[in-house]
XYZ file of C-alpha atoms in Angstrom:
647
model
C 0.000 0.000 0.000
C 2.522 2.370 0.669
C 4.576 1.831 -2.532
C 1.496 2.276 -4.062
C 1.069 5.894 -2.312
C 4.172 7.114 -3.318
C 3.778 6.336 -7.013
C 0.233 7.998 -7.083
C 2.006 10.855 -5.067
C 4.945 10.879 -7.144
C 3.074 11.372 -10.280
C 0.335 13.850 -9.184
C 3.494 16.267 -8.556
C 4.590 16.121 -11.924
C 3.244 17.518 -15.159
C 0.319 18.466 -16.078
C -0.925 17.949 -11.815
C 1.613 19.872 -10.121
C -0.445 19.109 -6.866
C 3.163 19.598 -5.012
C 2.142 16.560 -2.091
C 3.884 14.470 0.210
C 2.567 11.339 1.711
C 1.650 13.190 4.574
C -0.287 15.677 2.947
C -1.771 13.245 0.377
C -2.884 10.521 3.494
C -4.634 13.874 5.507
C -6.652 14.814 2.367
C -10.410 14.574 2.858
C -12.995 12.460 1.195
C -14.294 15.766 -0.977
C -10.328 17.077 -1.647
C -9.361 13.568 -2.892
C -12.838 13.088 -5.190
C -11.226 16.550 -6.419
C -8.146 15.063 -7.126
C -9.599 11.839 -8.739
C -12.280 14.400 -11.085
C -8.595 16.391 -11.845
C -6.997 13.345 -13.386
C -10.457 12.093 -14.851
C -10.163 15.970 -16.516
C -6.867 15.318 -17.767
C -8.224 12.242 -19.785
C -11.097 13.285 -21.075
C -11.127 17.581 -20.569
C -15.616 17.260 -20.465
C -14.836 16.370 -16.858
C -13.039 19.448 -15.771
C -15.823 20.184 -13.036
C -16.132 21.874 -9.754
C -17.540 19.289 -7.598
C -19.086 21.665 -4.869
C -21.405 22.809 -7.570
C -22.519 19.314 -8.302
C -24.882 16.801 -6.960
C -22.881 13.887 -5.236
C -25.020 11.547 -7.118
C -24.059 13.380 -10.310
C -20.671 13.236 -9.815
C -20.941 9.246 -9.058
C -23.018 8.727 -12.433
C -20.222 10.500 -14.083
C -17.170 8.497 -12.650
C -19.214 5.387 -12.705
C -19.847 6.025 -16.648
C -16.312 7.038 -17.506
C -14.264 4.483 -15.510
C -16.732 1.916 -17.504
C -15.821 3.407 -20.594
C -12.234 3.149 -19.776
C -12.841 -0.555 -18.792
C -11.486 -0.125 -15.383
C -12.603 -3.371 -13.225
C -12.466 -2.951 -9.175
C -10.358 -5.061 -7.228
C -12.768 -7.291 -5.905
C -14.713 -8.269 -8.997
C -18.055 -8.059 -9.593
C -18.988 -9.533 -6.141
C -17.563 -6.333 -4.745
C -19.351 -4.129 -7.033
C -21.877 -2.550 -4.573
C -18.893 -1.555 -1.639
C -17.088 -0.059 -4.643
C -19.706 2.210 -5.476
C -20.637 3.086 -2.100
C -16.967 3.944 -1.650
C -16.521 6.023 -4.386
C -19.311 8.181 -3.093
C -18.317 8.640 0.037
C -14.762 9.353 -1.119
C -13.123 6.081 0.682
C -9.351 6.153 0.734
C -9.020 2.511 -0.654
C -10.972 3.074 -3.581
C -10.110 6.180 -4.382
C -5.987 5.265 -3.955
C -7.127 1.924 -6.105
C -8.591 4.064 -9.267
C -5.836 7.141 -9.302
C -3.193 4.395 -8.891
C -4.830 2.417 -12.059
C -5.222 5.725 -14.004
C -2.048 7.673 -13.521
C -0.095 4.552 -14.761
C -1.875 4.331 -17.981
C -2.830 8.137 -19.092
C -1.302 8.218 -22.731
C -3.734 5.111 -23.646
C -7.229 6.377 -21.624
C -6.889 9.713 -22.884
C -7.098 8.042 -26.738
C -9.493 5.341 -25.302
C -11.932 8.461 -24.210
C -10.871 10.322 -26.929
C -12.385 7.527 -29.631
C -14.916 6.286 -27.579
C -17.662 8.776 -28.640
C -17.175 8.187 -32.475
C -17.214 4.140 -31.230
C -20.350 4.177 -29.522
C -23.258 2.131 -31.482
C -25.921 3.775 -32.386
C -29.568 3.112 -32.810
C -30.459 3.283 -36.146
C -33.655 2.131 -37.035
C -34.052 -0.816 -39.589
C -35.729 0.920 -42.220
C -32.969 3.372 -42.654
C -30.376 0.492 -42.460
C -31.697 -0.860 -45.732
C -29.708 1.388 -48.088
C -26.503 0.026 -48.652
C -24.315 3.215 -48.180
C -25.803 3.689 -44.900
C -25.134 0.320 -44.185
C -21.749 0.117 -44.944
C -20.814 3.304 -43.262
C -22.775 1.793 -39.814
C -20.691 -1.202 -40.223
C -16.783 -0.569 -41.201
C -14.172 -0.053 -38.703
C -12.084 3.128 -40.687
C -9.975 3.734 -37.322
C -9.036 -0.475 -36.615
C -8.010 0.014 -40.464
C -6.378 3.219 -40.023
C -4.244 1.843 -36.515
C -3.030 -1.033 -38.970
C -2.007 0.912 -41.572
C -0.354 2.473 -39.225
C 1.132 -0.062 -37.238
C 1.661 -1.650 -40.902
C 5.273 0.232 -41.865
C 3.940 1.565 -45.151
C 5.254 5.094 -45.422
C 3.349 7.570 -48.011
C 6.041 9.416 -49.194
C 7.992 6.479 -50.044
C 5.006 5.182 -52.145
C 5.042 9.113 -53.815
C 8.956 8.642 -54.369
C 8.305 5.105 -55.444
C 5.165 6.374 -57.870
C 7.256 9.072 -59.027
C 9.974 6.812 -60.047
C 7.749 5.085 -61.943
C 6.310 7.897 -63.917
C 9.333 8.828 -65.080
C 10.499 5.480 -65.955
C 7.040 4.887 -67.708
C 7.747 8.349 -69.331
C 11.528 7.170 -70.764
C 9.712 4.092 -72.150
C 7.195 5.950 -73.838
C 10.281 8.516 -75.530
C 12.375 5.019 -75.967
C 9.580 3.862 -78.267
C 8.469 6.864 -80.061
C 12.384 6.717 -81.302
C 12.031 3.016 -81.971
C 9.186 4.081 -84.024
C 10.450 7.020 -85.900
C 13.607 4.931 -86.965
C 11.817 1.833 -88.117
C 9.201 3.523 -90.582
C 12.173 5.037 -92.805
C 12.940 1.325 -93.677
C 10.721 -0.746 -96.073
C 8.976 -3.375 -95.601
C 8.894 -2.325 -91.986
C 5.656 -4.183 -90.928
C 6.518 -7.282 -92.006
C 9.730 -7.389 -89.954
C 8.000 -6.414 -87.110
C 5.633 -9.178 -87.812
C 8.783 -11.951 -88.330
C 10.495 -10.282 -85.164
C 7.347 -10.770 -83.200
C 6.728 -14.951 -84.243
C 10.822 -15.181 -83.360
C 10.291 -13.825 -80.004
C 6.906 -16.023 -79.515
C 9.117 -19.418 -80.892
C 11.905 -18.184 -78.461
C 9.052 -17.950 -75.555
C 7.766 -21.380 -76.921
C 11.497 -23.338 -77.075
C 12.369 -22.157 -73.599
C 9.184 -23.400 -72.464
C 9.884 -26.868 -74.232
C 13.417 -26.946 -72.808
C 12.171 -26.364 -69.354
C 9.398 -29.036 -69.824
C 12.138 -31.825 -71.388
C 14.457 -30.779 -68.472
C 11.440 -31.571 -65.605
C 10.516 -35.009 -67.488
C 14.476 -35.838 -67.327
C 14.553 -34.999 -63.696
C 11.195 -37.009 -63.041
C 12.280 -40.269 -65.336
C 16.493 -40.179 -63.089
C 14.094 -39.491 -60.166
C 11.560 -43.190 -60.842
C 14.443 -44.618 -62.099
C 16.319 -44.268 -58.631
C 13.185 -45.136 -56.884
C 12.831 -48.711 -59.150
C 16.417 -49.200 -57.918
C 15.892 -48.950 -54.106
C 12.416 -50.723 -54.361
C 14.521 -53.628 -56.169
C 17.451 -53.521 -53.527
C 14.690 -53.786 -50.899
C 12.914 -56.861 -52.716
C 16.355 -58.548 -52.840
C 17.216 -57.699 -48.805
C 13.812 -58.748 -48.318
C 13.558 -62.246 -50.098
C 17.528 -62.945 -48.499
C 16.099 -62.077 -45.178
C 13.411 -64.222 -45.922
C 14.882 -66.909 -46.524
C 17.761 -66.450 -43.991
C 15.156 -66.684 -41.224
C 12.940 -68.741 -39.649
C 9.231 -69.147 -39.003
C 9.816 -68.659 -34.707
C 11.911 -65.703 -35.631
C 9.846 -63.809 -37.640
C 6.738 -64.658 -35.264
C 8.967 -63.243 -32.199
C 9.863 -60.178 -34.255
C 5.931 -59.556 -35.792
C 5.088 -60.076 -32.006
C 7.487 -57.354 -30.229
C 6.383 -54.947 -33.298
C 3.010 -55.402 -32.857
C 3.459 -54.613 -28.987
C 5.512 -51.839 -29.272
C 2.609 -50.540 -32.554
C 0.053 -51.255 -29.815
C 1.378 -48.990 -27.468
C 2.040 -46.298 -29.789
C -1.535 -46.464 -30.789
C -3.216 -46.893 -27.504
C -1.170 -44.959 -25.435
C 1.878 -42.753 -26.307
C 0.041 -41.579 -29.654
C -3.884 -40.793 -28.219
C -1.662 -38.737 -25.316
C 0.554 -36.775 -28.015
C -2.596 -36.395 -30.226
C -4.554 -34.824 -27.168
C -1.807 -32.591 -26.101
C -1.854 -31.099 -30.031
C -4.931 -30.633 -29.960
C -5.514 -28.289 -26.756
C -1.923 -26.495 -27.981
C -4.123 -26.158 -31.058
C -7.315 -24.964 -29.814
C -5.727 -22.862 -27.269
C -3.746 -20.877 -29.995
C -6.799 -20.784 -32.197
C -8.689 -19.218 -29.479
C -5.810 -16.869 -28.997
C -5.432 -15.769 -32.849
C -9.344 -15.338 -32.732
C -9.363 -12.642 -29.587
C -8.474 -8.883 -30.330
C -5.685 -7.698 -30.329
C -4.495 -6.617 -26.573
C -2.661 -3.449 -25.506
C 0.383 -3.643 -22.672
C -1.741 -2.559 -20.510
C -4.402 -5.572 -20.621
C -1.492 -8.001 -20.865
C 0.119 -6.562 -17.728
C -3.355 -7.339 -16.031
C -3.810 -10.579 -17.450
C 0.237 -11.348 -16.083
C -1.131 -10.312 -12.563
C -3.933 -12.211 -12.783
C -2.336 -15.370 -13.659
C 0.052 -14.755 -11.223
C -2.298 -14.228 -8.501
C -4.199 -17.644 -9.769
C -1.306 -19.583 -9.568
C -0.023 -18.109 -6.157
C -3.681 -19.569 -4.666
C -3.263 -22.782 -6.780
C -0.088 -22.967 -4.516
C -1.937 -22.242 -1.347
C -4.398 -24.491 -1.943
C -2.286 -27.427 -2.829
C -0.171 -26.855 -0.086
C -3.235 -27.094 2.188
C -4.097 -30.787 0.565
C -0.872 -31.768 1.626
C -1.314 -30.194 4.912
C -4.699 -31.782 5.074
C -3.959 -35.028 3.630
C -0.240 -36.308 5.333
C 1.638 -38.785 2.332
C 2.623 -40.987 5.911
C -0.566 -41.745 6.821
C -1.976 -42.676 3.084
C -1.084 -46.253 2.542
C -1.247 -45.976 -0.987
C 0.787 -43.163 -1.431
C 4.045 -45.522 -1.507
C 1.776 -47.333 -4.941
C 1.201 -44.218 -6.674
C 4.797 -43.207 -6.130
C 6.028 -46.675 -7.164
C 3.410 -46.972 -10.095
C 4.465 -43.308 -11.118
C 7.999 -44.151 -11.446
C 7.268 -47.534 -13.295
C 5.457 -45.304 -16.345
C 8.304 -42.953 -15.867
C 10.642 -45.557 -16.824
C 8.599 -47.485 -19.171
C 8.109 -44.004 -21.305
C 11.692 -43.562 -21.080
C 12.566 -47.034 -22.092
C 9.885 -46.868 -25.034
C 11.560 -43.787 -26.366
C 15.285 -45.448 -26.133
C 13.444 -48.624 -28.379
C 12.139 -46.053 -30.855
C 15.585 -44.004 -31.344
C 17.108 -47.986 -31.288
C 14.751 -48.472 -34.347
C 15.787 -45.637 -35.685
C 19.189 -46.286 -35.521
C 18.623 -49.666 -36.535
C 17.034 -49.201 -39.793
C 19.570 -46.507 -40.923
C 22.484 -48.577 -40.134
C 20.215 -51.138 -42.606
C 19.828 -48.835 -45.473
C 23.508 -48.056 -44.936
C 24.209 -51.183 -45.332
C 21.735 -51.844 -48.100
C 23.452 -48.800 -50.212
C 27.102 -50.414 -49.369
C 26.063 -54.368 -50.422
C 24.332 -52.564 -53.450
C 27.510 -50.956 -54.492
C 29.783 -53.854 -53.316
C 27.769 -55.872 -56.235
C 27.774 -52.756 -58.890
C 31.827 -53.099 -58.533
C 31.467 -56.802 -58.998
C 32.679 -58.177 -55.423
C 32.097 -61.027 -53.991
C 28.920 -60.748 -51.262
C 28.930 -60.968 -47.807
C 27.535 -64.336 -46.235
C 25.377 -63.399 -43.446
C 23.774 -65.400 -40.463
C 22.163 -67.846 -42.086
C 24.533 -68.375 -45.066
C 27.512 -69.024 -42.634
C 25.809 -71.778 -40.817
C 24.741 -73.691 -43.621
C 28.856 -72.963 -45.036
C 29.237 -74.927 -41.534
C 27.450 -77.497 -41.974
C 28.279 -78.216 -45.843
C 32.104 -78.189 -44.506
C 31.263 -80.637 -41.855
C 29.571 -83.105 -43.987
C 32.573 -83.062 -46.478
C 34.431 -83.914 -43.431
C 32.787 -86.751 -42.312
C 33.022 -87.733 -46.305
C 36.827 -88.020 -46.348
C 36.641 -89.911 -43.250
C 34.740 -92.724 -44.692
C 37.439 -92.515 -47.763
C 40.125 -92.775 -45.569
C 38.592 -95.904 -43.842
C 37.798 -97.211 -47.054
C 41.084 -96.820 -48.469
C 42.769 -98.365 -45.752
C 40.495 -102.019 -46.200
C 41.951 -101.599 -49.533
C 45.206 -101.800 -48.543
C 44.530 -104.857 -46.090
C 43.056 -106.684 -49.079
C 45.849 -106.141 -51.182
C 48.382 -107.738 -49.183
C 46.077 -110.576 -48.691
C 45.637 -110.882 -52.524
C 49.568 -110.674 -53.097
C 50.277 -113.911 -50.466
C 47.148 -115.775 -52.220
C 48.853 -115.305 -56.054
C 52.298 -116.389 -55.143
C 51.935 -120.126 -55.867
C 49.601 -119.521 -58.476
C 50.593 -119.627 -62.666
C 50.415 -116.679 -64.446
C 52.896 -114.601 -62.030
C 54.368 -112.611 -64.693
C 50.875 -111.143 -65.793
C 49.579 -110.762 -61.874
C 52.806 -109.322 -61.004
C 52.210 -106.673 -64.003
C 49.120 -105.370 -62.806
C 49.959 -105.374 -58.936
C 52.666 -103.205 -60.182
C 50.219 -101.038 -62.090
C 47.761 -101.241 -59.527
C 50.278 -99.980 -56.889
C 51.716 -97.282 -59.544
C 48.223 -96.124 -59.009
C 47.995 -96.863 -54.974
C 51.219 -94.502 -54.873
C 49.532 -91.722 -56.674
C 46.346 -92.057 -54.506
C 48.597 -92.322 -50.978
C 50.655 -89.034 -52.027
C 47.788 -86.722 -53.144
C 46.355 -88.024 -49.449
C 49.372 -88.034 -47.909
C 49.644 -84.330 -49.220
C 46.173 -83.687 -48.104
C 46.621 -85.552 -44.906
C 49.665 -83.182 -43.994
C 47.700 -79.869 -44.822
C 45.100 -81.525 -42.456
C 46.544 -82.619 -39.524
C 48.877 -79.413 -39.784
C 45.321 -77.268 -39.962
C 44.118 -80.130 -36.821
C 47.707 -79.024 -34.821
C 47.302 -75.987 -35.214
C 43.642 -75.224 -34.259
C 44.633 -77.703 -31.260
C 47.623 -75.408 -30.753
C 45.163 -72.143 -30.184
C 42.351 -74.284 -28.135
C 45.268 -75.508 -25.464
C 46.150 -71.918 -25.246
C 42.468 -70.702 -24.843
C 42.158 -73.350 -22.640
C 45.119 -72.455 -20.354
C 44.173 -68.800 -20.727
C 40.776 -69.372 -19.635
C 40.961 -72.055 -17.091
C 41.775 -68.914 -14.098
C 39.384 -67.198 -15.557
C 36.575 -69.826 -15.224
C 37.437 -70.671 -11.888
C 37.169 -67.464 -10.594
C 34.030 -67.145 -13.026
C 32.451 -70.441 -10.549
C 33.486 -68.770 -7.589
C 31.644 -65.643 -8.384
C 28.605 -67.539 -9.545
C 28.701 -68.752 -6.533
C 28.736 -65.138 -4.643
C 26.342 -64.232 -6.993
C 23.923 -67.104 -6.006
C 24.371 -66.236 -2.527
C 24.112 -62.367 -2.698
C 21.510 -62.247 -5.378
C 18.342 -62.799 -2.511
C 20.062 -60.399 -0.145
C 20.632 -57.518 -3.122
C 16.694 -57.768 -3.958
C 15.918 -57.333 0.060
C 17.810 -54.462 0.150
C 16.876 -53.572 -3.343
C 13.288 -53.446 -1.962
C 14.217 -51.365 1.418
C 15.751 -49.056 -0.228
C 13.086 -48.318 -2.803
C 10.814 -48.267 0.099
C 12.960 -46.010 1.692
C 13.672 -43.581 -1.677
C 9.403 -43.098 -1.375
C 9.392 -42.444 1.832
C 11.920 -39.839 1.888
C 10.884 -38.209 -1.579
C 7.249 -37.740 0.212
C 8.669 -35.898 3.316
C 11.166 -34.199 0.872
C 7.864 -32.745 -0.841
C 6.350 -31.989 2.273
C 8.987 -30.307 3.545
C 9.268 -28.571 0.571
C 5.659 -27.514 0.513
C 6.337 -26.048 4.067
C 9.588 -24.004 3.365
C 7.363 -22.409 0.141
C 4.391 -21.678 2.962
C 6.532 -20.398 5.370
C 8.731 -18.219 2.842
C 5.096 -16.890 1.946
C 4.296 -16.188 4.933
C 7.704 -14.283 6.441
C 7.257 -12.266 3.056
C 3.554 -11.305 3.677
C 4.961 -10.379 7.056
C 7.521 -8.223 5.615
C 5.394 -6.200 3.908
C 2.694 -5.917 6.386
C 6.119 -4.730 8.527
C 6.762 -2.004 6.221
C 3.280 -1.019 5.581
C 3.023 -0.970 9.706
C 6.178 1.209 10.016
C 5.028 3.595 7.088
C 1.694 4.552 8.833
C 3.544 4.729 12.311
C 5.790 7.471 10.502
C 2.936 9.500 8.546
C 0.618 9.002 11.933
C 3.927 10.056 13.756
C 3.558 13.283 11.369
C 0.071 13.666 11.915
C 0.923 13.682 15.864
C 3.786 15.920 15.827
C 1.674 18.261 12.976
C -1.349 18.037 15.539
C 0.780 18.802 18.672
C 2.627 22.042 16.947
C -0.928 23.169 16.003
C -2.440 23.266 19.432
C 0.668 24.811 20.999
C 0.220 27.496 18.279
C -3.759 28.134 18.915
C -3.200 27.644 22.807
C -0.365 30.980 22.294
C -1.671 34.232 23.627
C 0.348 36.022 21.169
C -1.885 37.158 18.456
C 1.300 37.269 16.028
C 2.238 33.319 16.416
C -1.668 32.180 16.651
C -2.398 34.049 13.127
C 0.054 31.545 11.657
C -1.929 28.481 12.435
C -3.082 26.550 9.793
C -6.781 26.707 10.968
C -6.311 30.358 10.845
C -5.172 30.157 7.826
C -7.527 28.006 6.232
C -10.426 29.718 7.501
C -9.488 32.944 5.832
C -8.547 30.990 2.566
C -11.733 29.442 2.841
C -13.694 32.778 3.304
C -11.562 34.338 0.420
C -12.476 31.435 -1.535
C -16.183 31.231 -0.819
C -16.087 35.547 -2.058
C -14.252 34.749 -5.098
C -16.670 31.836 -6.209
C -19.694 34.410 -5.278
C -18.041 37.173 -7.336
C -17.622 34.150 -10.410
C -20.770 32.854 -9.865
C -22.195 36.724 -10.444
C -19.794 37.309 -13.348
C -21.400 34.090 -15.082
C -24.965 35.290 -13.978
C -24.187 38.499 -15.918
C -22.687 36.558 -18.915
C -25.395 34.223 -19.173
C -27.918 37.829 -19.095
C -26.230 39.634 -21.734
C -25.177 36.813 -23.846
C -28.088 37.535 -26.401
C -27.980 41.087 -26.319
C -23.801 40.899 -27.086
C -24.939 38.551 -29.726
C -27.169 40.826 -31.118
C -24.964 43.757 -31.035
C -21.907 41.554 -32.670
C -24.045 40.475 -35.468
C -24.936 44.060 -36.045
C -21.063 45.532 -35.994
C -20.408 42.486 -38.346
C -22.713 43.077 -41.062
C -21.487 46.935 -40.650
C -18.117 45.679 -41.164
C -19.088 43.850 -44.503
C -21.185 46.564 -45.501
C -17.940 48.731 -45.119
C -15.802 46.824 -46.902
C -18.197 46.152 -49.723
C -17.986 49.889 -50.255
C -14.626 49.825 -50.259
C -14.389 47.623 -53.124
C -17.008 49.427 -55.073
C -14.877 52.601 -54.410
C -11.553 50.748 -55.727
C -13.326 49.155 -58.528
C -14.289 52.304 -59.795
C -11.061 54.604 -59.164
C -9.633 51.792 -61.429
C -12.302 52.298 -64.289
C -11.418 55.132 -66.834
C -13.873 57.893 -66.030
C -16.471 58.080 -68.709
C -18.362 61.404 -67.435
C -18.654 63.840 -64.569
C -20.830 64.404 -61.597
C -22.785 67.633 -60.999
C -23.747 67.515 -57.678
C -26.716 70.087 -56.592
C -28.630 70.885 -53.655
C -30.939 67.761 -53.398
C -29.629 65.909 -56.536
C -26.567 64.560 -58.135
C -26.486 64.425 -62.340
C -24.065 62.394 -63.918
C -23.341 63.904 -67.714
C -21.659 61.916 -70.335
C-alpha cells in the first residue's frame, strides 16, 4: 500500500498535476479534496470532466465516474462480487478506492486519454431498420475506418515512399514511352517495316515457346532419373527382403511380428492418443488466442497479474491438501509413487526402443546402399547369419566324407596284401605281377595326393589344437574365478533384492517428506514475506501518523499561544481565511457568469450588427476601388438635393 502511495504521489506532482504533495499531505486529504483530485486526473483524460464538484450533486458526480471508468474498462479489485462496496466507496470518497482508481489511471494516461478520446465516435448507435436498408448507410454503420487506419499504421507503409516510389515510376514509364516513339520514328524510314515487325514478333513467340519446351524436357528428365532411382531402391529392398526371408525362420519372424506389434500397440493406444490430445488443446488454445483482439500492454500486464495471482492460490491451496492429507498416513501413497515411477521408466525405455529403431534401420539402409555398391563393382557378397551356418554345416559333412574314404582306403590296402600272399603259388605270375605293379603305380599316386592332403590336415588339426590348449590355459583362471563368483552371486543375489526393496521403500518415503517439507519451506517463505510487507506497511503509517501527531501537537501549541502574532500563523487560521476568500471569489464568479449568461443575447445581437457593418464597409470599399480603377467616362454635378451624372 505504501509503494502504491508514493507512485500515485509521485506522479500527481509532476506535469500536467503539479499538486506539489507528500505522503503526509496526500494521506490527511479529505474524502471531498481527494474526489477533487480523482475528477482532476479524470479531466486530464477526457477535458468534459473538468468540473467543480461543490457545484454538483454527489449523485451526479458518481453517475459520471461510474460512466467514464466503464468506458475506460477499469474493473475494481474485488470483482463483480464487490461491485456494490465499490460504489458506495466512491461516493463517500473512501481512501481505498479512491488510492485503487488514481493508482490504475495515472499509470496508464497516454492510452485512456485516446481510449476516451475515440470512444464517442465508437459508440453504437440506434439506427432504425428501415434506414439500415440502403446500402451506403449500411456500410458506413458497419466498417471499422480507425481499426483500419491503426493497422495501416502499425503496418510500416510510409506515403512518401510510395510518392517517391510512384514518381519513379512515372518517369520510368515516361523514358519508355520517348524510348519507343524513337524506336518508331527509326523503323518507318525502312521498307517493308511491318513485315519485320511481324517476323520479329513470331521469333520472339518461338523463343518464348522453345524455352518453355526446354524447361518441360528438363522436368521429365529430372522425373524419369528421379523413378528410375526409386525402381532401384524398391529392387534392392525386394532382394534384402527375399535374403532375409529366406535367412530366417518361421519362430523368428513370429517373435519379431510379435514385439512390433506390442511396441505398434502402445504407440496407438497410449503414447500416440496422449501426443494427439496434447496437439490438440496447444491447437485450440492458440486458435482461441489468434481469434481474440488484439491486446494493448496494458491488458497483458493485467492478465500477467492475474495469472500470477491464480497460480499463487493454486499454490496455497495445494499446499493445504498436503497439509490436510499427510503422504505418511496414506497407505497408498508408496503405490502411486512406485506406479508413477514404473510409467516414468517405461516411457523412457519406449523412447530409447524407438531411437534404437531408428538407428537400426539406418544402419540397414547403410548397409543396403554399401552391399548394393559392393555388387555394382562386382565383389564377392557378404555371407550373413544364415549363409555361414549352412557354409558350416556343408564343410562338416565333407568332413565326415573323407573320413569314410580314408577308412575305405585303408580295407583296400589290407586286401591287397592278402591278394599278393594268395597269387604267389599260383601260374600266371608274370601277368599278376604286371598289374599289382600297375595297380600300386596307381595306390602310390592315390597315398601321395592323401598323404599331401593328410599333412595340410593334420597341420590345420595341430594348429587349431595349438590355439584351443592356449584358450584353454588362458581361460581355465578365468573360469574358476568365473564359478566362484557364480557362486557369490547365487548367494548375494536374494540379499541384493531385500535391500533392493528397502531401499526403494525407503527412496518413497523420503521423496514424500522431501515434498512436504518442501511444501512447508514455500508456505513459510510466503508467509515471512507477507509479514515483511505488512512490517513495512506498519512502520510507514507509524511514521505518517507520527507526522500527523507531531503536525497536531505544533498546532495546538500554536492556537493555545496568547500572542496574536504566532496564533495568526496556524493553519486553521489560515484556512479559515482561505476558505472565506475562496467562498467571495466563487460568489463574485458565480455573479460574473450570472451576468454573462444575461447579456449573452444582447452581445450577440450587437456583434451580429457591428459584423454586417463591417461587410457593408468593406463592400464599399471595393465598389470605391473598382471604380477609381475604371477610366472615367463622365462627370458628376452635384446640386442641392440631386446629383447628375453627364456623359
Amino acid at each position: 500500500m505504501s509503494e502504491q502511495i508514493k507512485l500515485i504521489v509521485e506522479q500527481l506532482n509532476k506535469e500536467p498535476f503539479k499538486k506539489n504533495l507528500n505522503l503526509i499531505t496526500f494521506d490527511s486529504l479529505e474524502p471531498m479534496q481527494l474526489l477533487q483530485t480523482l475528477n482532476d486526473v479524470l479531466s486530464e483524460i477526457d477535458p468534459k470532466q473538468a468540473i467543480d464538484l461543490r457545484e454538483e450533486m454527489p449523485e451526479q458526480t458518481a453517475k459520471r465516474m461510474f460512466t467514464l471508468l466503464g468506458m475506460l474498462k477499469y474493473k475494481p479489485p474485488g470483482g463483480m462480487t464487490e461491485v456494490s462496496s465499490f460504489r458506495q466507496g466512491l461516493v463517500m470518497g473512501s481512501k481505498p478506492v479512491v488510492h485503487s482508481i488514481l493508482n490504475w489511471l495515472l499509470q496508464r494516461i497516454p492510452e485512456l486519454k485516446k481510449r476516451a478520446y475515440l470512444a464517442r465516435f465508437l459508440v453504437k448507435l440506434e439506427v432504425p431498420a428501415e434506414f439500415l436498408q440502403d446500402d451506403i448507410i449500411a456500410e458506413t454503420y458497419h466498417q471499422n475506418i480507425h481499426k483500419e487506419c491503426e493497422q495501416l499504421k502499425s503496418s510500416g507503409f510510409s506515403t512518401a515512399e510510395i510518392r517517391r516510389d510512384i514518381v519513379a515510376m512515372e518517369e520510368e514509364k515516361d523514358q519508355l514511352i520517348k524510348r519507343v516513339e524513337r524506336l518508331k520514328k527509326r523503323v518507318e524510314s525502312v521498307s517493308n517495316h511491318q513485315r519485320m515487325l511481324e517476323l520479329a514478333r513470331q521469333l520472339r513467340v518461338e523463343k518464348e515457346r522453345h524455352e518453355s519446351l526446354a524447361h518441360q524436357k528438363q522436368e521429365q528428365k529430372n522425373q524419369l532419373f528421379q523413378a528410375e532411382q526409386r525402381l532401384q531402391r524398391c529392387q534392392i529392398q525386394l532382394k534384402d527382403l527375399q535374403q532375409a526371408a529366406a535367412d530366417e525362420k518361421p519362430e523368428s519372424i513370429m517373435k519379431k511380428l510379435e514385439e512390433d506389434i506390442k511396441f505398434n500397440s502402445y504407440m496407438v493406444s497410449e503414447k500416440l492418443p496422449r501426443e494427439l490430445e496434447n496437439t490438440r488443446k496447444v491447437v485450440d488454445y492458440l486458435q482461441k488466442v489468434a481469434s481474440e483482439p488484439a491486446m494493448s500492454q496494458a491488458e497483458q500486464r493485467e492478465l500477467e497479474n492475474k495469472i500470477r495471482e491464480t497460480n499463487t492460490e493454486i499454490n496455497h491451496l495445494i499446499e493445504k491438501k498436503m497439509m490436510r492429507n499427510d503422504p505418511m498416513d496414506d497407505k497408498l501413497a508408496l503405490f502411486r509413487q512406485q506406479a508413477a515411477i514404473i510409467v516414468r521408466k517405461k516411457e523412457s525405455k519406449m523412447e530409447e526402443l524407438k531411437e534404437a529403431r531408428e538407428e537400426l534401420s539406418a544402419v540397414e539402409r547403410e548397409l543396403n546402399m554399401k552391399s548394393s555398391q559392393a555388387r555394382e563393382r562386382g565383389g564377392a557378397e557378404l555371407i550373413r547369419g544364415e549363409e555361414f551356418k549352412r557354409y558350416v554345416a556343408k564343410m562338416r559333412g565333407k568332413s565326415s566324407t573323407y573320413k569314410k574314404k580314408r577308412q575305405e582306403i585303408a580295407e583296400l590296402k589290407a586286401e591287397f596284401g592278402q591278394s599278393l600272399e594268395a597269387q604267389r603259388g599260383i601260374s600266371g605270375y608274370s601277368n599278376t605281377q604286371e598289374e599289382l605293379e600297375r595297380v600300386s603305380a596307381i595306390k602310390s599316386e592315390l597315398d601321395q595326393m592323401k598323404g599331401q592332403t593328410l599333412d595340410d590336415i593334420s597341420e590345420m588339426v595341430k594348429k587349431l589344437n595349438s590355439v584351443i590348449a592356449e584358450k584353454k590355459s588362458a581361460l581355465s583362471p578365468l573360469i574358476k574365478d568365473l564359478r566362484v563368483l557364480r557362486q557369490e552371486h547365487g548367494e548375494l543375489a536374494p540379499e541384493f533384492e531385500q535391500r533392493k526393496a528397502q531401499y526403494d521403500t525407503c527412496a518413497a518415503g523420503l521423496e514424500s517428506n522431501r515434498s512436504k517439507l518442501e511444501q512447508e519451506v514455500r508456505t513459510l517463505r510466503d508467509e515471512t514475506a507477507q509479514e515483511e510487507s505488512r512490517y513495512h506497511h506498519c512502520n510507514s503509517m507509524r511514521e505518517i501518523i507520527e507526522g500527523q501527531i507531531q503536525r497536531a501537537e505544533e498546532q495546538s501549541k500554536i492556537s493555545q499561544s496568547t500572542d496574536l502574532q504566532v496564533r495568526r500563523t496556524a493553519l486553521r487560521e489560515k484556512y479559515i481565511a482561505n476558505t472565506a476568500e475562496q467562498e467571495s471569489l466563487g460568489k463574485v464568479l458565480r455573479q460574473q457568469v450570472k451576468q454573462v449568461r444575461e447579456n449573452q443575447e444582447p452581445n450577440m445581437r450587437q456583434m451580429k450588427m457591428w459584423k454586417d457593418l463591417e461587410t457593408l464597409l468593406e463592400c464599399k470599399k471595393q465598389c470605391y476601388l473598382k471604380a477609381q480603377s475604371q477610366a472615367p467616362i463622365g462627370h458628376v454635378i452635384q446640386d442641392v438635393g440631386k446629383d447628375m451624372l453627364v456623359l
